[in-house]
Short mmCIF file of C-alpha atoms in Angstrom, two decimals:
data_model
loop_
_atom_site.label_atom_id
_atom_site.label_comp_id
_atom_site.label_asym_id
_atom_site.label_seq_id
_atom_site.Cartn_x
_atom_site.Cartn_y
_atom_site.Cartn_z
CA MET A 126 -28.31 -1.81 65.49
CA THR A 127 -30.41 -0.84 62.36
CA TYR A 128 -28.93 1.56 59.78
CA GLU A 129 -31.08 4.36 58.75
CA LEU A 130 -30.66 5.52 55.17
CA TYR A 131 -31.80 9.27 54.36
CA TYR A 132 -32.34 9.56 50.61
CA TRP A 133 -34.85 10.89 48.11
CA THR A 134 -37.76 8.55 46.96
CA GLY A 135 -38.43 7.58 43.47
CA ILE A 136 -34.94 7.14 41.98
CA GLN A 137 -32.07 4.82 42.69
CA GLY A 138 -29.65 7.79 42.74
CA ARG A 139 -26.62 8.10 44.86
CA GLY A 140 -28.39 6.37 47.57
CA GLU A 141 -28.27 3.04 45.59
CA TYR A 142 -24.60 2.71 46.24
CA VAL A 143 -25.31 2.39 49.69
CA ARG A 144 -28.22 0.26 49.55
CA LEU A 145 -26.01 -2.42 47.47
CA ALA A 146 -23.47 -2.34 50.27
CA LEU A 147 -26.25 -2.92 52.86
CA GLU A 148 -28.10 -5.57 50.77
CA GLU A 149 -24.96 -7.48 49.89
CA ALA A 150 -24.04 -7.51 53.72
CA GLY A 151 -27.70 -8.44 54.75
CA ALA A 152 -27.85 -5.69 57.14
CA ALA A 153 -30.96 -4.55 58.69
CA TYR A 154 -31.85 -0.85 57.54
CA THR A 155 -34.63 1.39 56.93
CA ASP A 156 -34.98 3.47 53.84
CA MET A 157 -36.39 6.35 55.89
CA ALA A 158 -37.82 8.65 53.07
CA ARG A 159 -39.64 5.65 51.68
CA VAL A 160 -41.37 4.90 55.09
CA GLU A 161 -42.02 8.42 56.28
CA GLY A 162 -41.59 10.76 53.08
CA ASP A 163 -38.89 13.01 51.98
CA GLY A 164 -39.42 15.38 54.76
CA VAL A 165 -37.41 13.19 57.15
CA ILE A 166 -34.22 14.26 55.28
CA GLU A 167 -34.45 17.92 55.96
CA ALA A 168 -35.66 17.22 59.54
CA LEU A 169 -32.48 15.32 60.20
CA ALA A 170 -30.21 18.22 58.91
CA GLU A 171 -31.98 20.56 61.12
CA ALA A 172 -31.50 18.35 64.30
CA ILE A 173 -27.84 17.76 64.18
CA ASP A 174 -24.56 19.54 64.55
CA THR A 175 -23.09 17.82 61.32
CA PRO A 176 -25.76 18.38 58.45
CA SER A 177 -24.82 17.06 55.09
CA PHE A 178 -24.71 19.30 52.16
CA ALA A 179 -26.91 16.92 50.17
CA PRO A 180 -28.36 13.38 50.73
CA PRO A 181 -27.57 10.36 51.04
CA VAL A 182 -26.97 10.26 54.61
CA LEU A 183 -26.67 7.32 56.85
CA LYS A 184 -27.37 7.27 60.50
CA HIS A 185 -26.06 4.28 62.54
CA GLY A 186 -26.21 4.80 66.34
CA ASP A 187 -24.37 8.00 67.20
CA VAL A 188 -22.76 8.16 63.74
CA VAL A 189 -24.38 10.23 61.12
CA VAL A 190 -22.40 10.60 57.95
CA GLY A 191 -23.17 12.05 54.54
CA GLN A 192 -21.19 12.06 50.99
CA THR A 193 -21.76 8.57 49.44
CA SER A 194 -17.85 7.73 49.23
CA ALA A 195 -17.50 8.48 53.01
CA ILE A 196 -20.72 6.46 53.88
CA LEU A 197 -19.14 3.63 52.00
CA PHE A 198 -15.74 4.16 53.72
CA TYR A 199 -17.69 3.83 57.22
CA LEU A 200 -19.67 0.72 55.89
CA GLY A 201 -16.70 -0.96 54.54
CA GLY A 202 -15.52 -1.29 58.02
CA THR A 203 -18.94 -2.07 59.86
CA LEU A 204 -20.09 -4.51 57.13
CA ASP A 205 -16.80 -6.07 56.31
CA LEU A 206 -16.93 -4.80 52.74
CA ALA A 207 -13.18 -3.43 52.33
CA PRO A 208 -9.68 -4.88 52.64
CA LEU A 209 -8.38 -4.82 56.35
CA ASP A 210 -4.95 -4.05 55.04
CA GLU A 211 -4.69 -0.21 55.45
CA ARG A 212 -2.89 0.34 51.86
CA LEU A 213 -5.68 -1.69 50.07
CA LYS A 214 -8.35 -0.06 52.35
CA LEU A 215 -6.94 3.34 50.91
CA TRP A 216 -6.78 1.93 47.40
CA THR A 217 -10.31 0.95 47.66
CA HIS A 218 -11.48 4.09 48.73
CA GLN A 219 -9.53 5.92 45.97
CA THR A 220 -11.29 3.68 43.40
CA GLN A 221 -14.76 4.63 44.87
CA LEU A 222 -13.93 8.28 44.48
CA THR A 223 -13.03 7.76 40.91
CA ILE A 224 -16.30 5.91 40.46
CA ALA A 225 -18.09 8.86 41.92
CA ASP A 226 -16.33 11.31 39.45
CA PHE A 227 -17.69 8.95 36.68
CA VAL A 228 -21.24 9.11 37.99
CA LEU A 229 -21.13 13.00 38.17
CA GLU A 230 -19.84 13.09 34.77
CA GLY A 231 -22.80 10.74 33.61
CA HIS A 232 -25.09 13.07 35.22
CA ASP A 233 -23.68 16.23 33.74
CA VAL A 234 -24.16 14.88 30.32
CA HIS A 235 -27.76 15.74 30.49
CA HIS A 236 -27.31 18.82 32.78
CA PRO A 237 -24.19 20.46 31.46
CA LEU A 238 -25.51 23.97 32.44
CA GLY A 239 -26.52 22.97 36.01
CA ALA A 240 -29.02 20.93 37.83
CA GLY A 241 -31.41 23.79 38.11
CA LYS A 242 -32.56 23.82 34.61
CA TYR A 243 -34.61 21.04 33.00
CA TYR A 244 -33.08 18.81 30.34
CA GLU A 245 -35.40 20.38 27.67
CA GLU A 246 -33.76 23.74 28.55
CA GLN A 247 -30.09 22.57 27.87
CA LYS A 248 -30.73 20.03 25.08
CA PRO A 249 -28.41 21.50 22.44
CA GLU A 250 -25.53 21.79 24.94
CA ALA A 251 -26.31 18.07 26.40
CA LEU A 252 -25.83 16.91 22.68
CA ARG A 253 -22.49 18.58 22.55
CA ARG A 254 -21.31 17.29 25.88
CA ALA A 255 -22.75 13.75 25.24
CA LYS A 256 -20.32 13.39 22.27
CA GLU A 257 -17.29 14.16 24.59
CA PHE A 258 -18.57 11.68 27.12
CA ARG A 259 -19.00 8.86 24.77
CA ASP A 260 -15.94 9.51 22.65
CA GLU A 261 -13.59 10.32 25.38
CA ARG A 262 -14.56 10.02 28.77
CA VAL A 263 -16.45 6.78 28.81
CA PRO A 264 -13.64 4.90 27.21
CA LYS A 265 -11.12 6.69 29.33
CA PHE A 266 -12.95 5.53 32.69
CA LEU A 267 -13.64 2.05 31.37
CA LYS A 268 -9.93 1.55 30.32
CA TRP A 269 -8.86 2.56 33.74
CA PHE A 270 -11.10 0.26 35.44
CA GLU A 271 -9.94 -2.66 33.02
CA THR A 272 -6.28 -1.81 33.66
CA ILE A 273 -6.48 -1.90 37.54
CA LEU A 274 -8.44 -5.30 37.50
CA ALA A 275 -5.72 -6.64 34.94
CA ARG A 276 -2.93 -5.40 37.23
CA ASN A 277 -4.48 -6.48 40.61
CA PRO A 278 -1.78 -8.93 41.84
CA ALA A 279 -4.53 -11.03 43.34
CA GLY A 280 -6.31 -11.47 39.93
CA PRO A 281 -9.09 -9.67 37.89
CA GLU A 282 -11.75 -10.94 40.24
CA PHE A 283 -12.26 -7.77 42.37
CA LEU A 284 -10.89 -4.37 42.11
CA ALA A 285 -8.87 -4.40 45.22
CA GLY A 286 -7.33 -7.35 46.68
CA ASP A 287 -8.81 -10.90 46.74
CA ARG A 288 -12.36 -10.38 48.07
CA LEU A 289 -15.38 -8.32 47.40
CA SER A 290 -15.62 -4.76 48.58
CA TYR A 291 -17.93 -1.76 48.20
CA ALA A 292 -16.05 -0.61 45.19
CA ASP A 293 -17.07 -3.62 43.13
CA LEU A 294 -20.46 -3.08 44.01
CA SER A 295 -20.57 0.56 42.95
CA LEU A 296 -18.81 -0.34 39.49
CA PHE A 297 -21.59 -2.90 38.99
CA GLN A 298 -24.05 -0.08 39.63
CA VAL A 299 -22.44 2.45 37.15
CA MET A 300 -22.13 -0.14 34.39
CA GLU A 301 -25.96 -0.76 35.07
CA GLY A 302 -26.46 2.93 34.55
CA LEU A 303 -24.14 3.05 31.42
CA HIS A 304 -25.96 0.25 29.70
CA TYR A 305 -29.28 1.76 30.68
CA ALA A 306 -28.54 5.24 29.31
CA PHE A 307 -26.25 4.43 26.51
CA PRO A 308 -27.23 1.00 24.94
CA LYS A 309 -25.95 1.72 21.54
CA LEU A 310 -22.66 2.97 22.77
CA MET A 311 -22.13 0.05 25.25
CA GLY A 312 -23.33 -2.38 22.53
CA ARG A 313 -20.52 -1.07 20.28
CA ILE A 314 -17.61 -0.73 22.97
CA GLY A 315 -18.53 -2.80 26.10
CA ARG A 316 -16.80 -5.91 24.86
CA GLU A 317 -13.49 -4.08 24.64
CA PHE A 318 -13.80 -4.11 28.54
CA GLU A 319 -14.22 -7.64 29.31
CA ARG A 320 -12.69 -7.69 32.81
CA VAL A 321 -15.18 -5.06 33.76
CA GLU A 322 -18.11 -6.75 32.15
CA ASP A 323 -17.28 -9.91 33.91
CA LEU A 324 -17.21 -8.15 37.23
CA ARG A 325 -20.65 -6.74 36.41
CA GLU A 326 -21.90 -10.30 35.94
CA ARG A 327 -20.33 -11.67 39.01
CA VAL A 328 -21.74 -8.89 41.12
CA ARG A 329 -25.23 -9.45 39.63
CA ALA A 330 -25.06 -13.00 40.39
CA ARG A 331 -24.28 -12.98 43.99
CA PRO A 332 -27.34 -14.22 46.10
CA ASN A 333 -28.02 -11.11 48.17
CA ILE A 334 -27.58 -8.87 45.07
CA SER A 335 -29.66 -11.12 42.80
CA ALA A 336 -32.62 -11.27 45.47
CA TYR A 337 -32.20 -7.59 45.94
CA LEU A 338 -32.44 -6.83 42.16
CA ARG A 339 -35.63 -8.90 42.00
CA SER A 340 -37.30 -7.41 44.81
CA GLU A 341 -39.74 -4.23 45.14
CA ARG A 342 -36.85 -2.31 46.92
CA ARG A 343 -34.90 -1.95 43.90
CA LEU A 344 -36.57 0.74 41.64
CA ALA A 345 -36.42 0.72 38.05
CA PRO A 346 -34.12 3.19 36.39
CA ASN A 347 -36.05 6.46 35.08
CA GLU A 348 -35.43 9.81 33.55
CA ASN A 349 -35.28 11.56 36.92
CA ASP A 350 -32.22 9.59 37.91
CA LEU A 351 -28.36 10.31 37.40
CA PHE A 352 -28.23 8.06 34.44
CA ARG A 353 -30.99 8.78 32.07
CA HIS A 354 -31.85 7.23 28.67
CA TYR A 355 -32.35 9.86 26.22
CA PRO A 356 -31.93 8.30 22.81
CA GLU A 357 -30.45 11.52 21.21
CA LEU A 358 -27.46 11.48 23.60
CA ASP A 359 -26.58 7.82 22.83
CA GLY A 360 -24.92 6.69 19.74
CA MET B 278 10.72 9.84 54.99
CA THR B 279 10.14 12.54 52.22
CA TYR B 280 6.82 12.70 50.50
CA GLU B 281 6.66 12.77 46.70
CA LEU B 282 3.89 14.92 45.00
CA TYR B 283 2.93 14.06 41.54
CA TYR B 284 1.06 17.06 40.01
CA TRP B 285 1.07 19.03 36.67
CA THR B 286 3.38 21.92 36.80
CA GLY B 287 2.31 25.58 36.03
CA ILE B 288 -0.99 25.58 38.01
CA GLN B 289 -2.05 25.36 41.90
CA GLY B 290 -4.71 23.12 40.74
CA ARG B 291 -5.74 20.19 42.97
CA GLY B 292 -2.01 19.47 43.91
CA GLU B 293 -2.41 22.90 45.84
CA TYR B 294 -4.62 21.31 48.53
CA VAL B 295 -1.93 18.66 49.23
CA ARG B 296 0.61 21.30 49.08
CA LEU B 297 -1.13 23.31 51.84
CA ALA B 298 -1.27 20.23 54.09
CA LEU B 299 2.39 19.38 53.68
CA GLU B 300 3.47 23.14 54.07
CA GLU B 301 1.47 23.49 57.09
CA ALA B 302 3.03 20.39 58.70
CA GLY B 303 6.50 21.62 57.82
CA ALA B 304 6.79 18.22 55.97
CA ALA B 305 9.69 17.33 53.72
CA TYR B 306 8.32 16.89 50.27
CA THR B 307 9.63 17.06 46.73
CA ASP B 308 7.03 18.42 43.98
CA MET B 309 8.31 15.90 41.40
CA ALA B 310 7.04 17.28 38.24
CA ARG B 311 8.54 20.76 39.04
CA VAL B 312 11.99 19.01 39.60
CA GLU B 313 11.81 16.38 36.68
CA GLY B 314 9.04 17.47 34.46
CA ASP B 315 5.42 16.42 33.79
CA GLY B 316 6.72 12.92 32.34
CA VAL B 317 7.28 11.79 35.94
CA ILE B 318 3.59 11.42 36.45
CA GLU B 319 2.98 9.02 33.62
CA ALA B 320 6.20 7.18 34.45
CA LEU B 321 4.78 6.60 37.91
CA ALA B 322 1.48 5.32 36.48
CA GLU B 323 3.18 3.01 34.20
CA ALA B 324 5.22 1.25 37.09
CA ILE B 325 2.77 0.43 39.58
CA ASP B 326 -0.20 -1.87 40.20
CA THR B 327 -2.40 1.05 41.56
CA PRO B 328 -2.20 3.73 38.85
CA SER B 329 -4.34 6.88 39.65
CA PHE B 330 -7.04 7.98 37.02
CA ALA B 331 -5.49 11.44 37.27
CA PRO B 332 -3.07 13.44 39.27
CA PRO B 333 -2.40 14.60 42.03
CA VAL B 334 -0.71 11.41 43.51
CA LEU B 335 1.24 11.26 46.57
CA LYS B 336 3.82 8.69 47.28
CA HIS B 337 5.33 8.09 50.73
CA GLY B 338 7.41 4.94 51.20
CA ASP B 339 5.18 1.98 50.14
CA VAL B 340 2.13 4.10 49.97
CA VAL B 341 0.96 5.57 46.60
CA VAL B 342 -2.40 7.36 46.77
CA GLY B 343 -4.38 9.25 44.37
CA GLN B 344 -7.59 11.45 44.51
CA THR B 345 -7.25 14.66 46.37
CA SER B 346 -9.72 13.73 49.20
CA ALA B 347 -7.94 10.28 49.56
CA ILE B 348 -4.58 11.83 49.67
CA LEU B 349 -5.45 14.16 52.39
CA PHE B 350 -7.33 11.49 54.47
CA TYR B 351 -4.06 9.73 54.56
CA LEU B 352 -1.94 12.99 55.46
CA GLY B 353 -4.47 13.69 58.13
CA GLY B 354 -3.19 10.76 59.97
CA THR B 355 0.59 11.04 58.97
CA LEU B 356 0.91 15.02 59.61
CA ASP B 357 -1.70 15.00 62.52
CA LEU B 358 -3.98 17.24 60.55
CA ALA B 359 -7.26 15.44 61.43
CA PRO B 360 -9.06 14.78 64.54
CA LEU B 361 -8.29 11.45 66.19
CA ASP B 362 -11.69 10.76 67.22
CA GLU B 363 -13.38 8.41 64.61
CA ARG B 364 -16.59 10.32 64.10
CA LEU B 365 -14.83 13.66 63.79
CA LYS B 366 -12.37 12.13 61.41
CA LEU B 367 -15.05 10.93 59.24
CA TRP B 368 -16.85 14.31 59.49
CA THR B 369 -13.63 16.11 58.38
CA HIS B 370 -13.58 13.60 55.49
CA GLN B 371 -17.09 14.48 54.55
CA THR B 372 -16.37 18.08 54.46
CA GLN B 373 -13.42 17.70 52.45
CA LEU B 374 -15.51 15.78 49.97
CA THR B 375 -18.09 18.45 49.85
CA ILE B 376 -15.12 20.94 49.27
CA ALA B 377 -14.11 18.88 46.33
CA ASP B 378 -17.62 18.97 44.73
CA PHE B 379 -17.48 22.81 45.27
CA VAL B 380 -14.04 22.87 43.38
CA LEU B 381 -15.35 20.75 40.53
CA GLU B 382 -18.31 23.13 40.09
CA GLY B 383 -16.03 26.17 40.09
CA HIS B 384 -14.17 24.42 37.22
CA ASP B 385 -17.18 23.50 35.27
CA VAL B 386 -18.21 27.04 35.30
CA HIS B 387 -15.85 27.84 32.50
CA HIS B 388 -16.01 24.33 31.05
CA PRO B 389 -19.65 23.29 31.03
CA LEU B 390 -19.34 21.15 27.77
CA GLY B 391 -16.39 19.25 29.13
CA ALA B 392 -12.63 19.71 29.68
CA GLY B 393 -11.62 18.68 26.24
CA LYS B 394 -12.82 21.95 24.47
CA TYR B 395 -11.28 25.37 25.02
CA TYR B 396 -13.20 27.86 26.98
CA GLU B 397 -13.49 29.95 23.80
CA GLU B 398 -15.55 27.14 22.37
CA GLN B 399 -18.30 27.14 25.00
CA LYS B 400 -18.50 30.60 26.18
CA PRO B 401 -22.02 31.23 25.71
CA GLU B 402 -22.70 28.16 27.61
CA ALA B 403 -20.31 29.13 30.32
CA LEU B 404 -22.09 32.47 30.60
CA ARG B 405 -25.11 30.59 31.42
CA ARG B 406 -23.76 28.10 33.74
CA ALA B 407 -21.94 31.05 35.69
CA LYS B 408 -25.47 32.76 36.47
CA GLU B 409 -26.56 29.64 38.24
CA PHE B 410 -23.25 29.22 39.77
CA ARG B 411 -23.32 32.84 41.09
CA ASP B 412 -26.82 32.93 41.99
CA GLU B 413 -27.43 29.36 43.40
CA ARG B 414 -24.52 27.39 44.00
CA VAL B 415 -22.08 29.68 45.66
CA PRO B 416 -24.50 30.86 48.10
CA LYS B 417 -25.73 27.30 48.98
CA PHE B 418 -22.14 26.05 49.56
CA LEU B 419 -21.07 29.13 51.58
CA LYS B 420 -24.19 29.05 53.87
CA TRP B 421 -23.36 25.46 54.30
CA PHE B 422 -19.94 26.05 55.39
CA GLU B 423 -21.08 29.10 57.66
CA THR B 424 -23.73 26.79 59.24
CA ILE B 425 -21.41 23.87 60.20
CA LEU B 426 -19.02 26.57 61.80
CA ALA B 427 -21.75 28.03 63.62
CA ARG B 428 -22.79 24.62 64.88
CA ASN B 429 -19.41 23.35 65.87
CA PRO B 430 -19.91 22.46 69.70
CA ALA B 431 -16.06 23.44 69.99
CA GLY B 432 -16.74 26.82 68.60
CA PRO B 433 -16.50 28.47 64.87
CA GLU B 434 -12.72 28.50 64.91
CA PHE B 435 -12.25 25.30 62.84
CA LEU B 436 -14.54 23.13 60.48
CA ALA B 437 -14.36 20.05 62.76
CA GLY B 438 -13.51 19.96 66.51
CA ASP B 439 -11.25 22.35 68.21
CA ARG B 440 -8.12 22.26 66.21
CA LEU B 441 -6.85 22.75 62.50
CA SER B 442 -7.37 20.03 60.06
CA TYR B 443 -6.65 19.66 56.30
CA ALA B 444 -10.33 20.44 55.75
CA ASP B 445 -9.62 24.01 56.79
CA LEU B 446 -6.83 24.43 54.68
CA SER B 447 -9.12 23.26 51.79
CA LEU B 448 -11.58 25.80 52.51
CA PHE B 449 -9.06 28.63 52.62
CA GLN B 450 -7.96 27.70 49.19
CA VAL B 451 -11.45 27.43 47.84
CA MET B 452 -11.97 30.81 49.24
CA GLU B 453 -8.94 32.26 47.37
CA GLY B 454 -9.99 30.69 44.24
CA LEU B 455 -13.48 32.29 44.42
CA HIS B 456 -12.16 35.77 45.53
CA TYR B 457 -9.82 35.55 42.49
CA ALA B 458 -12.31 34.41 39.96
CA PHE B 459 -15.38 36.20 41.09
CA PRO B 460 -14.14 39.42 42.75
CA LYS B 461 -17.38 41.33 42.03
CA LEU B 462 -19.59 38.46 43.33
CA MET B 463 -17.64 37.90 46.62
CA GLY B 464 -17.24 41.83 47.07
CA ARG B 465 -21.14 41.55 47.25
CA ILE B 466 -22.08 38.43 49.15
CA GLY B 467 -18.65 37.62 50.96
CA ARG B 468 -19.50 39.48 54.09
CA GLU B 469 -22.50 37.35 54.58
CA PHE B 470 -20.39 34.51 55.35
CA GLU B 471 -18.44 36.01 58.27
CA ARG B 472 -17.35 32.90 59.87
CA VAL B 473 -15.86 31.56 56.64
CA GLU B 474 -14.01 34.63 55.95
CA ASP B 475 -12.83 34.74 59.30
CA LEU B 476 -11.52 31.23 58.94
CA ARG B 477 -9.90 32.11 55.69
CA GLU B 478 -7.98 35.03 57.38
CA ARG B 479 -6.93 32.71 60.30
CA VAL B 480 -5.34 30.21 57.82
CA ARG B 481 -3.48 32.73 55.99
CA ALA B 482 -1.94 34.11 59.05
CA ARG B 483 -0.51 30.68 60.21
CA PRO B 484 3.14 31.21 60.26
CA ASN B 485 3.93 28.26 57.90
CA ILE B 486 1.11 29.04 55.66
CA SER B 487 2.16 32.65 55.46
CA ALA B 488 5.83 31.73 54.73
CA TYR B 489 4.46 29.58 51.91
CA LEU B 490 2.38 32.08 50.38
CA ARG B 491 5.34 34.48 50.22
CA SER B 492 7.47 31.83 48.81
CA GLU B 493 8.24 30.96 45.25
CA ARG B 494 6.74 27.68 45.53
CA ARG B 495 3.26 29.19 45.65
CA LEU B 496 2.18 29.87 42.05
CA ALA B 497 0.06 32.73 41.06
CA PRO B 498 -3.45 31.76 40.11
CA ASN B 499 -3.89 31.82 36.16
CA GLU B 500 -6.42 30.97 33.60
CA ASN B 501 -5.21 27.56 33.18
CA ASP B 502 -6.10 26.76 36.84
CA LEU B 503 -9.42 25.42 38.29
CA PHE B 504 -10.71 28.76 39.40
CA ARG B 505 -10.18 31.23 36.42
CA HIS B 506 -10.80 35.09 36.34
CA TYR B 507 -12.94 35.73 33.22
CA PRO B 508 -14.62 39.03 34.06
CA GLU B 509 -17.65 38.16 31.84
CA LEU B 510 -18.37 35.26 34.22
CA ASP B 511 -18.30 37.39 37.19
CA GLY B 512 -21.09 39.88 38.25
#
């Protein structure tokens, strides 16, 4: 049964976390808006009892699910990308939710006054928020990922247990975003988080991920995306 | 088996979403920091392989879980506060994740430049963000809740299916926060969202919730909490 992903065209965005899971698993899926246009997103929401507040939305047979972390929770089961043990399954999900918080903070750096205004309308505020993000938040999040990798009883190869989960793919994607948006910051502090950087490289080298990253399906990062490279916010 | 909740003292905060579920179910629980002080939170994090990025954290036998939405997902099963049907269980979780997004935006209104600075250091920015929150975000979120209640095939009594879930309790809590922080706004637009307001009143009238709200365990809202009443941000 083919998966249908409903997400805006033109950016990696939150849809990318879903794409990485589908690509790693070699699942058959259609990126609906890229095929039919962004209008399919609203059309789906109008047609069902359980419309999502915002994309991404995944349709898989009778299941229609929104919220990136909930989608990945579902895919963790159907694509075998989560631990089977219930405690580790919950831990994987908890880790994903923290990654989602990190992603949102990465977005709010350039939109501290809300998504309804352009970056150019809130640049002084973005400069102030970026300083806290660079000095406090990025190190705090990365230290947490480093700590949980170090404490994993199965070793530091994966975030949870002894095999790949969607959370590992998501951490890869966040790190890609951070390096794109904040090359100076990451050049300075990245090596302090060796286990996180190693995980990123292992994910990148996986055959299906590697093939995906070289394909046309992988969009380049840009300044409409969640993580944006504004040199004045880096440092 | 007694539940242990680890959350800061002094505010309802995100811990309250967990308390409401425990109280509704009549579960035996200990609010650890209120008994032993905030130090227990860090002590737990130091002692385990799966420390949470931030409180609240719930301990239940061998299970230790953080992230409010993940805690509620777990309690939905153990306290029978979620649908048994897998699709509806996922939908309930998706709804909870959207409530969590709303709560965070409610917080960021008074801290648009980050949680590391006092409100007084970011008041002009808060005034600008509050306008978008009042004019765009609150109506958008409330309209979404109203829509999914209206579309629920089992009727508008609950968010998912035909019985109470943790998501209903959480929507009650958000509405309490909104009415506390934005009395003028809610006085003006609240009645447009009749199904949401009706759900709030039904939750408040439930025997266990009603008893809890009158108890000393329920802290009063205050200006250290997620939703804060700063009259200049209301309107």
